[in-house]
Short mmCIF file of C-alpha atoms in Angstrom, two decimals:
data_model
loop_
_atom_site.label_atom_id
_atom_site.label_comp_id
_atom_site.label_asym_id
_atom_site.label_seq_id
_atom_site.Cartn_x
_atom_site.Cartn_y
_atom_site.Cartn_z
CA MET Q 1 0.00 0.00 0.00
CA LEU Q 2 1.22 3.51 -0.80
CA GLN Q 3 2.39 5.49 2.20
CA HIS Q 4 1.99 9.21 2.73
CA ASP Q 5 3.86 11.47 0.35
CA PRO Q 6 7.46 11.87 1.48
CA ASN Q 7 7.63 15.42 0.18
CA GLY Q 8 4.90 16.50 2.58
CA GLU Q 9 2.61 18.07 -0.02
CA THR Q 10 -0.44 19.54 1.70
CA VAL Q 11 -3.78 18.65 0.14
CA ASP Q 12 -6.65 21.05 0.78
CA ILE Q 13 -9.92 19.13 1.09
CA LEU Q 14 -12.98 21.18 0.15
CA MET Q 15 -16.20 19.73 1.54
CA ALA Q 16 -19.73 21.04 1.04
CA VAL Q 17 -21.96 20.24 4.02
CA TYR Q 18 -25.72 20.39 4.52
CA ASN Q 19 -27.57 18.37 7.17
CA GLY Q 20 -25.03 15.59 6.99
CA ALA Q 21 -24.85 14.66 10.67
CA GLU Q 22 -25.87 11.03 10.15
CA SER Q 23 -22.92 10.17 7.91
CA LEU Q 24 -20.43 12.97 8.53
CA PRO Q 25 -18.49 11.22 11.34
CA ASP Q 26 -17.63 8.32 9.01
CA GLN Q 27 -16.28 10.68 6.36
CA LEU Q 28 -14.26 12.73 8.82
CA GLY Q 29 -12.87 9.54 10.31
CA SER Q 30 -11.70 8.43 6.88
CA PHE Q 31 -9.76 11.70 6.50
CA ALA Q 32 -7.99 10.96 9.76
CA GLU Q 33 -7.08 7.48 8.48
CA GLN Q 34 -5.41 8.70 5.26
CA THR Q 35 -1.90 7.34 4.74
CA HIS Q 36 -1.04 10.79 3.37
CA HIS Q 37 -1.13 12.80 6.61
CA HIS Q 38 -0.55 16.26 5.13
CA TRP Q 39 -4.06 17.59 4.58
CA ARG Q 40 -6.29 20.32 5.87
CA LEU Q 41 -10.06 20.56 5.63
CA LEU Q 42 -12.19 23.53 4.61
CA ALA Q 43 -15.87 22.73 5.13
CA SER Q 44 -18.69 25.02 4.03
CA ASP Q 45 -21.85 24.50 6.06
CA ASP Q 46 -24.84 25.54 3.96
CA GLY Q 47 -27.20 26.33 6.83
CA SER Q 48 -27.53 22.91 8.42
CA THR Q 49 -30.29 22.50 10.98
CA ASP Q 50 -28.91 19.25 12.40
CA ALA Q 51 -25.69 18.61 14.35
CA SER Q 52 -23.34 18.94 11.33
CA ARG Q 53 -21.70 22.14 12.57
CA GLN Q 54 -21.09 20.72 16.03
CA ILE Q 55 -19.60 17.53 14.56
CA LEU Q 56 -17.20 19.58 12.42
CA ASP Q 57 -16.23 21.80 15.35
CA THR Q 58 -15.57 18.81 17.59
CA PHE Q 59 -13.47 17.14 14.90
CA GLY Q 60 -11.44 20.33 14.43
CA ARG Q 61 -10.76 20.79 18.13
CA ALA Q 62 -9.26 17.31 18.33
CA LEU Q 63 -6.66 18.16 15.65
CA PRO Q 64 -3.79 20.67 15.48
CA HIS Q 65 -4.82 24.31 15.07
CA GLY Q 66 -5.51 25.21 11.44
CA LYS Q 67 -6.16 21.64 10.32
CA VAL Q 68 -9.93 22.22 10.05
CA LYS Q 69 -11.80 25.41 9.16
CA VAL Q 70 -15.57 25.78 8.84
CA ILE Q 71 -17.24 28.63 6.96
CA ASP Q 72 -20.83 29.59 6.19
CA GLY Q 73 -22.10 28.52 2.77
CA PRO Q 74 -24.15 30.66 0.36
CA GLN Q 75 -27.29 28.51 0.91
CA LYS Q 76 -27.98 28.22 -2.82
CA GLY Q 77 -27.47 24.49 -3.25
CA ALA Q 78 -24.53 22.10 -3.49
CA SER Q 79 -22.99 23.45 -6.71
CA GLU Q 80 -22.91 27.02 -5.42
CA ASN Q 81 -21.53 25.76 -2.12
CA PHE Q 82 -18.56 24.17 -3.91
CA LEU Q 83 -17.99 27.30 -6.03
CA GLY Q 84 -18.13 29.31 -2.82
CA LEU Q 85 -15.39 27.13 -1.34
CA LEU Q 86 -13.19 27.80 -4.37
CA ARG Q 87 -13.83 31.55 -4.20
CA HIS Q 88 -13.04 31.53 -0.49
CA ILE Q 89 -9.52 30.21 -1.04
CA ILE Q 90 -8.56 32.47 -3.97
CA ASP Q 91 -6.60 34.83 -1.69
CA GLN Q 92 -5.69 32.27 0.96
CA ARG Q 93 -2.10 32.36 2.20
CA PRO Q 94 -0.30 30.08 1.87
CA ALA Q 95 -2.04 29.44 -1.43
CA PRO Q 96 -3.43 25.92 -1.90
CA ARG Q 97 -1.37 23.77 -4.24
CA TRP Q 98 -3.29 20.49 -4.31
CA ILE Q 99 -7.08 20.41 -3.94
CA ALA Q 100 -9.39 17.47 -3.31
CA PHE Q 101 -13.18 17.67 -3.31
CA SER Q 102 -15.30 15.76 -0.84
CA ASP Q 103 -18.95 14.97 -0.25
CA GLN Q 104 -20.18 14.76 3.31
CA ASP Q 105 -21.45 11.19 3.34
CA ASP Q 106 -18.78 9.02 1.71
CA VAL Q 107 -15.95 7.04 3.24
CA TRP Q 108 -12.52 7.47 1.65
CA LEU Q 109 -10.27 4.46 1.30
CA SER Q 110 -7.11 5.02 3.32
CA ASP Q 111 -4.83 5.39 0.28
CA LYS Q 112 -7.14 7.69 -1.71
CA THR Q 113 -5.09 10.87 -1.31
CA ALA Q 114 -1.73 9.13 -1.68
CA ARG Q 115 -2.82 7.30 -4.81
CA ALA Q 116 -4.16 10.49 -6.41
CA LEU Q 117 -0.96 12.41 -5.69
CA ALA Q 118 1.20 9.62 -7.06
CA ALA Q 119 -0.82 9.56 -10.29
CA LEU Q 120 -0.84 13.33 -10.71
CA LYS Q 121 2.90 13.60 -10.13
CA ARG Q 122 3.48 11.41 -13.16
CA CYS Q 123 1.92 14.16 -15.31
CA ASP Q 124 3.66 17.21 -16.76
CA PRO Q 125 3.58 19.67 -13.81
CA GLU Q 126 3.14 22.58 -16.23
CA LYS Q 127 -0.20 21.21 -17.48
CA PRO Q 128 -3.44 21.19 -15.50
CA ALA Q 129 -4.34 17.67 -14.44
CA LEU Q 130 -7.40 16.20 -12.76
CA TYR Q 131 -7.50 12.83 -11.02
CA CYS Q 132 -10.79 10.99 -10.59
CA SER Q 133 -11.75 7.37 -10.09
CA ARG Q 134 -14.43 4.73 -9.94
CA THR Q 135 -16.18 4.22 -6.62
CA TRP Q 136 -17.72 1.48 -4.53
CA VAL Q 137 -21.44 2.29 -4.65
CA THR Q 138 -23.02 1.37 -1.33
CA CYS Q 139 -26.26 1.71 0.59
CA GLN Q 140 -26.69 4.04 3.55
CA SER Q 141 -25.43 1.44 6.02
CA LEU Q 142 -22.37 0.55 3.87
CA SER Q 143 -23.48 -3.09 4.13
CA SER Q 144 -23.34 -3.82 0.40
CA ARG Q 145 -21.21 -2.59 -2.45
CA ARG Q 146 -20.89 -2.70 -6.23
CA ILE Q 147 -18.34 -0.99 -8.40
CA SER Q 148 -19.38 2.03 -10.46
CA ALA Q 149 -19.40 1.93 -14.24
CA PRO Q 150 -16.07 1.78 -16.13
CA ARG Q 151 -15.03 4.60 -18.45
CA PRO Q 152 -13.59 2.77 -21.45
CA ARG Q 153 -13.24 5.73 -23.82
CA SER Q 154 -10.61 8.44 -23.59
CA PRO Q 155 -11.59 11.42 -21.41
CA ASN Q 156 -11.37 14.64 -23.42
CA PHE Q 157 -13.30 17.78 -24.33
CA ARG Q 158 -15.44 16.06 -26.98
CA ASN Q 159 -16.71 13.72 -24.29
CA ALA Q 160 -16.90 16.38 -21.57
CA LEU Q 161 -19.30 18.56 -23.57
CA VAL Q 162 -21.97 15.85 -23.49
CA GLN Q 163 -21.15 13.73 -20.44
CA ASN Q 164 -19.52 14.03 -17.06
CA ILE Q 165 -17.24 11.14 -16.08
CA ALA Q 166 -15.39 12.92 -13.26
CA ALA Q 167 -17.13 11.97 -10.02
CA GLY Q 168 -16.72 15.08 -7.87
CA ASN Q 169 -16.22 13.16 -4.65
CA THR Q 170 -13.10 11.54 -6.14
CA ILE Q 171 -11.50 14.60 -7.80
CA VAL Q 172 -8.00 15.82 -6.92
CA LEU Q 173 -6.31 18.68 -8.81
CA ASN Q 174 -2.60 19.31 -9.36
CA PRO Q 175 -1.14 22.80 -8.77
CA ALA Q 176 -1.48 23.86 -12.43
CA ALA Q 177 -5.16 22.84 -12.38
CA VAL Q 178 -5.67 24.66 -9.08
CA SER Q 179 -4.30 27.87 -10.62
CA LEU Q 180 -6.54 27.45 -13.68
CA VAL Q 181 -9.66 26.77 -11.61
CA LEU Q 182 -9.11 29.57 -9.10
CA GLU Q 183 -8.64 32.09 -11.90
CA SER Q 184 -11.64 30.79 -13.85
CA VAL Q 185 -14.05 30.69 -10.90
CA LYS Q 186 -13.74 34.48 -10.65
CA HIS Q 187 -15.60 34.77 -13.94
CA VAL Q 188 -18.06 31.88 -13.96
CA GLY Q 189 -21.70 32.29 -12.98
CA SER Q 190 -23.96 29.28 -12.51
CA VAL Q 191 -22.86 25.71 -13.25
CA VAL Q 192 -24.93 22.54 -13.48
CA VAL Q 193 -22.62 20.68 -11.09
CA HIS Q 194 -19.11 21.67 -10.09
CA ASP Q 195 -17.47 18.41 -11.18
CA TRP Q 196 -18.84 18.56 -14.73
CA TRP Q 197 -17.61 22.15 -14.99
CA LEU Q 198 -14.15 21.06 -13.80
CA TYR Q 199 -14.05 18.24 -16.37
CA GLN Q 200 -15.07 20.60 -19.17
CA LEU Q 201 -12.75 23.42 -18.08
CA ILE Q 202 -9.62 21.31 -17.67
CA THR Q 203 -10.08 19.35 -20.89
CA GLY Q 204 -11.06 22.55 -22.69
CA ALA Q 205 -7.80 24.15 -21.59
CA GLY Q 206 -5.82 21.15 -22.86
CA GLY Q 207 -5.21 19.58 -19.48
CA ASN Q 208 -4.92 15.91 -18.55
CA ILE Q 209 -7.59 13.70 -17.02
CA ILE Q 210 -6.55 10.62 -15.07
CA HIS Q 211 -9.44 8.23 -14.54
CA ASP Q 212 -8.38 5.54 -12.08
CA ASP Q 213 -10.11 2.24 -12.74
CA ALA Q 214 -9.67 1.27 -9.10
CA PRO Q 215 -12.25 2.68 -6.65
CA SER Q 216 -11.01 5.25 -4.16
CA LEU Q 217 -14.01 5.55 -1.81
CA LEU Q 218 -17.32 4.15 -0.64
CA TYR Q 219 -20.11 6.22 -2.18
CA ARG Q 220 -23.42 6.18 -0.34
CA GLN Q 221 -26.23 6.12 -2.88
CA HIS Q 222 -29.51 7.46 -1.50
CA ASP Q 223 -32.43 9.73 -2.38
CA ALA Q 224 -30.63 12.90 -1.30
CA ASN Q 225 -27.76 12.51 -3.78
CA GLN Q 226 -27.83 15.48 -6.13
CA ILE Q 227 -27.09 13.48 -9.30
CA GLY Q 228 -26.26 9.91 -8.35
CA VAL Q 229 -24.80 7.08 -10.39
CA ASN Q 230 -26.25 6.19 -13.75
CA ASP Q 231 -25.47 2.50 -14.08
CA THR Q 232 -28.81 0.78 -13.47
CA ALA Q 233 -31.75 0.28 -15.83
CA PHE Q 234 -33.96 2.49 -13.65
CA ALA Q 235 -31.36 5.26 -13.52
CA ARG Q 236 -30.89 5.16 -17.29
CA LEU Q 237 -34.67 5.31 -17.80
CA ARG Q 238 -34.86 8.30 -15.45
CA ARG Q 239 -32.11 10.07 -17.41
CA PHE Q 240 -33.99 9.37 -20.66
CA PHE Q 241 -37.11 11.06 -19.28
CA GLN Q 242 -34.93 13.97 -18.15
CA LEU Q 243 -33.77 14.24 -21.75
CA LEU Q 244 -37.36 14.26 -23.04
CA ARG Q 245 -38.48 17.00 -20.67
CA GLY Q 246 -35.59 19.26 -21.71
CA ASP Q 247 -33.15 18.91 -18.81
CA PHE Q 248 -30.24 18.07 -21.12
CA ARG Q 249 -30.90 21.16 -23.24
CA ARG Q 250 -31.05 23.35 -20.12
CA TRP Q 251 -27.85 21.83 -18.74
CA ASN Q 252 -26.08 22.45 -22.04
CA GLN Q 253 -27.13 26.09 -22.03
CA ILE Q 254 -25.73 26.55 -18.52
CA ASN Q 255 -22.51 24.70 -19.39
CA ILE Q 256 -21.98 26.71 -22.58
CA ALA Q 257 -22.41 30.00 -20.71
CA ALA Q 258 -19.99 28.85 -18.00
CA LEU Q 259 -17.34 27.85 -20.56
CA ARG Q 260 -17.78 31.07 -22.53
CA SER Q 261 -17.08 33.04 -19.35
CA CYS Q 262 -13.69 31.25 -19.24
CA ASN Q 263 -13.13 31.52 -22.99
CA ALA Q 264 -9.63 32.96 -22.67
CA VAL Q 265 -8.20 29.76 -21.16
CA LEU Q 266 -9.70 27.37 -23.72
CA ARG Q 267 -7.60 26.03 -26.57
CA PRO Q 268 -8.56 27.65 -29.90
CA ASP Q 269 -9.73 24.35 -31.39
CA HIS Q 270 -11.87 23.68 -28.33
CA ARG Q 271 -13.39 27.16 -28.51
CA ALA Q 272 -14.39 26.33 -32.07
CA VAL Q 273 -15.94 23.02 -30.98
CA LEU Q 274 -17.84 24.81 -28.19
CA GLU Q 275 -19.29 27.40 -30.57
CA SER Q 276 -20.31 24.74 -33.08
CA PHE Q 277 -21.97 22.77 -30.30
CA ALA Q 278 -23.77 25.90 -29.14
CA LYS Q 279 -25.46 26.42 -32.50
CA LEU Q 280 -26.27 22.75 -33.08
CA SER Q 281 -29.96 22.86 -32.09
CA SER Q 282 -30.67 25.93 -34.26
CA LEU Q 283 -29.71 24.25 -37.54
CA PRO Q 284 -31.96 22.38 -39.98
CA LEU Q 285 -32.08 18.62 -39.53
CA MET Q 286 -29.48 17.51 -42.08
CA GLU Q 287 -27.07 20.26 -41.07
CA ARG Q 288 -27.45 19.21 -37.42
CA LEU Q 289 -26.56 15.62 -38.19
CA VAL Q 290 -23.64 16.54 -40.46
CA LEU Q 291 -22.24 18.90 -37.82
CA LEU Q 292 -22.62 16.32 -35.06
CA ARG Q 293 -20.66 13.82 -37.14
CA HIS Q 294 -18.00 16.47 -37.80
CA LEU Q 295 -17.71 17.36 -34.10
CA ARG Q 296 -17.12 13.69 -33.14
CA LEU Q 297 -18.82 14.13 -29.76
CA TYR Q 298 -19.32 10.91 -27.84
CA ARG Q 299 -20.43 9.36 -24.59
CA GLN Q 300 -18.76 6.41 -22.91
CA THR Q 301 -21.10 3.72 -24.23
CA THR Q 302 -22.58 2.99 -27.63
CA GLY Q 303 -26.07 3.35 -26.16
CA GLY Q 304 -25.17 6.70 -24.62
CA THR Q 305 -23.80 8.01 -27.91
CA LEU Q 306 -26.95 6.78 -29.69
CA THR Q 307 -29.03 8.73 -27.17
CA LEU Q 308 -26.97 11.81 -28.02
CA TRP Q 309 -27.80 11.39 -31.70
CA ILE Q 310 -31.49 11.02 -30.84
CA ALA Q 311 -31.30 14.19 -28.75
CA VAL Q 312 -29.77 16.09 -31.66
CA LEU Q 313 -32.32 14.62 -34.08
CA PHE Q 314 -35.24 15.91 -32.00
CA ARG Q 315 -33.60 19.22 -30.92
CA LEU Q 316 -33.24 18.11 -27.31
CA VAL Q 317 -29.68 19.43 -26.90
#
């Protein structure tokens, strides 16, 4: 098993919290059990009415001063809470170098942080890089588990525009990605979910995505999950109905606006792909289909890519 990083790199864990008292102790305990000991936690409590704040405060008092900090969230939902965390650390000194994102109700495997750092350090340090991984999907009691879906196709901007494969609770960013994200979050407005925005931004800027096929945490799947996994027949059917009622089109509009606000950091060829994608639904049928083929957008499965073509066919993008 990998041990903690010998260079002592500090990883800043950003965790959005809202009424998480039932599961929060397990997640905090898994931070304490990391083989990479050099971390600090910034938690944003989004107006919890349960014991979440007290649990965080108690956890912080048991650790060295400065290891845990709790701030008030914007109370506008999980995505805005994560963006608020990023905006909070823009002027932090010392500036964060490595950032990990955390949900409140998972359990990290003990080598999660060490494994992510080891993978990211194999990348060109001058290029933004994002680590993410598969997860063990579990029930509330953690009594059963199944592995999340594989991601067999290469992660890049042409995939990121139409699908998110970067599970936010597994994401770790290298210093170049941290710099890119902290500069970009100054300009972005709303996002659909913070992890999809990160996947689009980093690939759009020409960065690297490392998708680890080995799970890095236990992911509690329950009704309160904002998005949830999409690897069961019921979940896929639910997503198809979301497509029919226009959710995918609305998400695309939000994503396009968010990427345009960060236009300066996108590679020129990716800016061109973005603008072509933005006009896709306004074109006549044959032009839509020809452009989609030219753009070479894809999802991770054949069925998912077929659904994309259906969405374009019926102007649901």
